[in-house]
Coordinates of C-alpha atoms and ligand atoms in Angstrom, one line a residue:
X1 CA 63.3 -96.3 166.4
X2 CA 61.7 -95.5 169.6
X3 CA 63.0 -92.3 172.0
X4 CA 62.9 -93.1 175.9
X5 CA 64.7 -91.3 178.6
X6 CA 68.1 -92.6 179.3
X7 CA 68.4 -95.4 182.2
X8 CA 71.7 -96.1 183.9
X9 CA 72.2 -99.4 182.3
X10 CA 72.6 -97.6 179.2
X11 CA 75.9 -96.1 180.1
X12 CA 78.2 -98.6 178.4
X13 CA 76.1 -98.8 175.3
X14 CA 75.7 -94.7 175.0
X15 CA 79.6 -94.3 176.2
X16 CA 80.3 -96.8 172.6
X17 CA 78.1 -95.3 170.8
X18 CA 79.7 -91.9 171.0
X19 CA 83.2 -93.1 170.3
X20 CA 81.9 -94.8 167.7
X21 CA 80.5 -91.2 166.4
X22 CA 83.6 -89.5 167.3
X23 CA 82.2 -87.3 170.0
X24 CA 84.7 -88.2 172.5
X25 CA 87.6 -86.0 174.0
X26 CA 90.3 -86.5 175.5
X27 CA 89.1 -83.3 178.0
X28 CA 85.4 -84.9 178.5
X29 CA 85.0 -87.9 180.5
X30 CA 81.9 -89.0 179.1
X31 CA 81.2 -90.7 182.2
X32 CA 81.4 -87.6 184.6
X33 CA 79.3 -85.7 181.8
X34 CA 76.3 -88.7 182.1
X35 CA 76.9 -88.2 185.7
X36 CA 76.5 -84.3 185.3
X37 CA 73.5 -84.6 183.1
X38 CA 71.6 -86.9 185.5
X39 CA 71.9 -84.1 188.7
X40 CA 70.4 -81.9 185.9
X41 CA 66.9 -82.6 183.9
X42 CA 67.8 -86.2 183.1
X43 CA 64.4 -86.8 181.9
X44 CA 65.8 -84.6 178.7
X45 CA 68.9 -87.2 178.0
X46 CA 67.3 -89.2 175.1
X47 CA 68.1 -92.3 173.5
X48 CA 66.8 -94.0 170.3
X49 CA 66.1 -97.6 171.1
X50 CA 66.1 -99.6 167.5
X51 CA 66.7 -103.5 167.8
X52 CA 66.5 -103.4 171.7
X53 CA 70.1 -101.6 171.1
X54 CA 71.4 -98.2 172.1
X55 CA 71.3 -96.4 168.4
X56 CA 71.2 -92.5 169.1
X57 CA 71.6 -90.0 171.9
X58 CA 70.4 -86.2 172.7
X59 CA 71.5 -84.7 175.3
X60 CA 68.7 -81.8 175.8
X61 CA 68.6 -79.0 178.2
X62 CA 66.4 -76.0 179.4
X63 CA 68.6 -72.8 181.5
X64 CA 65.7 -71.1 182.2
X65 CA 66.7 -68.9 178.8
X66 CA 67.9 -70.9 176.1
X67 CA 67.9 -74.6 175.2
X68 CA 71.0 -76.6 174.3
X69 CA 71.8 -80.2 172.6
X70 CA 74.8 -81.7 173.5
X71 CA 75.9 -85.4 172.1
X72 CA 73.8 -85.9 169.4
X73 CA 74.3 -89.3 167.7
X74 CA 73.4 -91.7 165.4
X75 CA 75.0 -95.1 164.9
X76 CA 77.0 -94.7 161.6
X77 CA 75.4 -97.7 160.2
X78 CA 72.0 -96.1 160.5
X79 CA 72.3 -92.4 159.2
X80 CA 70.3 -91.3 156.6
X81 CA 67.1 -93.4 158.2
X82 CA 65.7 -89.6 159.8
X83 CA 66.8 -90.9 163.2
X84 CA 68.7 -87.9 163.9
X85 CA 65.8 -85.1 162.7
X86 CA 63.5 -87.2 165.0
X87 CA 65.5 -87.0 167.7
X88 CA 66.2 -83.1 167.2
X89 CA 61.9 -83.2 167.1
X90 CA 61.6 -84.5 169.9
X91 CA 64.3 -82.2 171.8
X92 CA 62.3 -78.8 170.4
X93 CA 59.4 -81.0 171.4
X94 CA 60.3 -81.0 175.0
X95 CA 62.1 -77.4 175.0
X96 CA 58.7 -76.0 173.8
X97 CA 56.7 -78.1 176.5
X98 CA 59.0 -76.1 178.3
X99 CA 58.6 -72.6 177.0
X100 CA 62.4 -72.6 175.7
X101 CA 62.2 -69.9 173.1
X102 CA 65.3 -70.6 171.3
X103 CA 67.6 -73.9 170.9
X104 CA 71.3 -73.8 170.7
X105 CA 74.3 -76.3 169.9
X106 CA 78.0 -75.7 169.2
X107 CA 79.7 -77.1 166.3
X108 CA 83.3 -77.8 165.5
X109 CA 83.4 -76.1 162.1
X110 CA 85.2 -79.2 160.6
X111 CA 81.9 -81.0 161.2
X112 CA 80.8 -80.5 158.0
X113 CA 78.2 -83.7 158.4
X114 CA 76.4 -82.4 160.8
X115 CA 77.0 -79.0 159.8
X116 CA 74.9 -80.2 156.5
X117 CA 72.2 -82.0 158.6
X118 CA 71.4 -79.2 160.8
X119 CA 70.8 -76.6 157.6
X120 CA 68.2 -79.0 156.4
X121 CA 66.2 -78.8 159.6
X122 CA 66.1 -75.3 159.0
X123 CA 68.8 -74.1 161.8
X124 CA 70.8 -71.2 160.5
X125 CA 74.4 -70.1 161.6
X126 CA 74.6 -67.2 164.6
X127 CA 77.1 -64.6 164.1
X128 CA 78.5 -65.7 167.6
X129 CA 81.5 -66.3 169.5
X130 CA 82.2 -69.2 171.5
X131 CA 83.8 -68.7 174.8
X132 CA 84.6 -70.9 177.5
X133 CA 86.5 -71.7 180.8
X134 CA 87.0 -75.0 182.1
X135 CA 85.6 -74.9 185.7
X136 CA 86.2 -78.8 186.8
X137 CA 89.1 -80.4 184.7
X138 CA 88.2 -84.1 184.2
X139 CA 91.3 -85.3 184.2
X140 CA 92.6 -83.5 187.6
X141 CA 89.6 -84.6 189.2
X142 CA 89.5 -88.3 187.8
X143 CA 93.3 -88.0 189.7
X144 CA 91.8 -86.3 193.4
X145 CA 88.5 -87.6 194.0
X146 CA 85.8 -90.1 192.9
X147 CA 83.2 -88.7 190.4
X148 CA 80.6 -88.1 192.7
X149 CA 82.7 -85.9 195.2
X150 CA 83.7 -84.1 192.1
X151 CA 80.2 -83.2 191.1
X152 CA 78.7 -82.4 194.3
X153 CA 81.7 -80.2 194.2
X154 CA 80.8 -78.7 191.1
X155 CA 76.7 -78.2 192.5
X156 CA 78.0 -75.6 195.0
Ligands
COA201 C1 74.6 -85.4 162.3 C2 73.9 -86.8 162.5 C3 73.3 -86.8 163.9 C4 72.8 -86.9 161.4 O1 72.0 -88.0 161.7 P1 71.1 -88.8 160.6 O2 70.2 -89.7 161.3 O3 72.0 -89.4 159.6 O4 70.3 -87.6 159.9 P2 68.8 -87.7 159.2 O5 68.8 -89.0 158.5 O6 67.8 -87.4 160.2 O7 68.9 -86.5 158.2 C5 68.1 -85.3 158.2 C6 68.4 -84.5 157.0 O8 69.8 -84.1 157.0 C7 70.4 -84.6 155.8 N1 71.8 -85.0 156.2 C8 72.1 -85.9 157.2 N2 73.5 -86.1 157.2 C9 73.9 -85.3 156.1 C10 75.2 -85.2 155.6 N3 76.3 -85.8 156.1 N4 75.4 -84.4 154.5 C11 74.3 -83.7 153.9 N5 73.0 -83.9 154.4 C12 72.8 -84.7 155.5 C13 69.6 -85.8 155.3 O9 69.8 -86.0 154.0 C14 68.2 -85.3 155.7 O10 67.7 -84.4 154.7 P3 66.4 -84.7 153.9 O11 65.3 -84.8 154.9 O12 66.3 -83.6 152.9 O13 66.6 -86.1 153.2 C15 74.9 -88.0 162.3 O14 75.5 -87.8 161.1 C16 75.9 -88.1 163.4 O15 75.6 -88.8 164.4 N6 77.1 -87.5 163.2 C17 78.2 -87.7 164.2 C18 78.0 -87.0 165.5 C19 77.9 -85.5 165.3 O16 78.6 -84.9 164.6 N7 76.9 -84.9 166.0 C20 76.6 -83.5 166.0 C21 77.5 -82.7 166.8 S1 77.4 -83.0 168.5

């Protein structure tokens, strides 16, 4: 498995790949968040090329405090293979390039999978809340404007 940078002809490839993973919401349209991620450090979206195909995403980021991993994914067919931890490697590789002192993810707490996975790479739990506010509804703006009025809207 080989880790690039993602390139927009991977869209329709990543997009299966996380429905096939389950990663998908109704709320999130995964292409407005691809969209999103490349106005934002998209030389820290990764895939994992294995077979010329789309097998694994990251989707790494640096706020200037913490770092975050959003969408990671493996193939179903290929878990168990390390893909994953060497994706996560590379991601606190390029967080630490960065001087990111800490790295972050939410978890549904059903996601007892990956809930597993990320205690054997030595993450522990945070006695947090999480919080949130929808700021751009996806499906209101899918309805009123095409995606990239909606996210220059969302740059102001
Ligand atoms: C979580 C996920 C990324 C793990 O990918 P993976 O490539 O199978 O993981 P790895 O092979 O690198 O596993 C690394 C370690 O975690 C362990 N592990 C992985 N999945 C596990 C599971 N379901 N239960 C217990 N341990 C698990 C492995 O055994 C390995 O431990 P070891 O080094 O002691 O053998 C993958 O299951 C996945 O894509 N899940 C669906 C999407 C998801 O939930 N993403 C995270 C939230 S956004």
């Amino acid at each position: 498995m080989m880790i690039r940078t993602y390139k927009s002809n991977d869209e329709a490839a990543v997009i299966a790949l996380w429905q096939e993973c389950g990663l998908t919401r109704p709320w999130n349209d995964p292409r407005r968040d691809i969209a999103r991620k490349l106005t934002e450090q998209p030389e820290l979206f990764l895939v994992g090329i294995h077979e010329d195909k789309v097998v694994c995403t990251a989707m790494v980021g640096f706020d200037g405090h913490r770092g975050w991993v959003y969408y990671l994914a493996v193939a179903p067919k290929l878990r168990r293979q390390s893909f994953g931890r060497m994706l996560m490697q590379e991601a606190e590789r390029l967080l630490l390039e960065r001087g990111c002192p800490k790295l972050n993810f939410q978890l549904r707490s059903s996601n007892t999978d990956a809930i597993e996975f990320y205690r054997k790479l030595g993450y522990k739990q945070d006695d947090v809340l999480s919080f949130g506010r929808r700021l751009i509804p996806d499906d209101d703006a899918q309805q009123s404007a095409p995606a990239d009025q909606s996210i220059k809207r969302a740059g102001r």
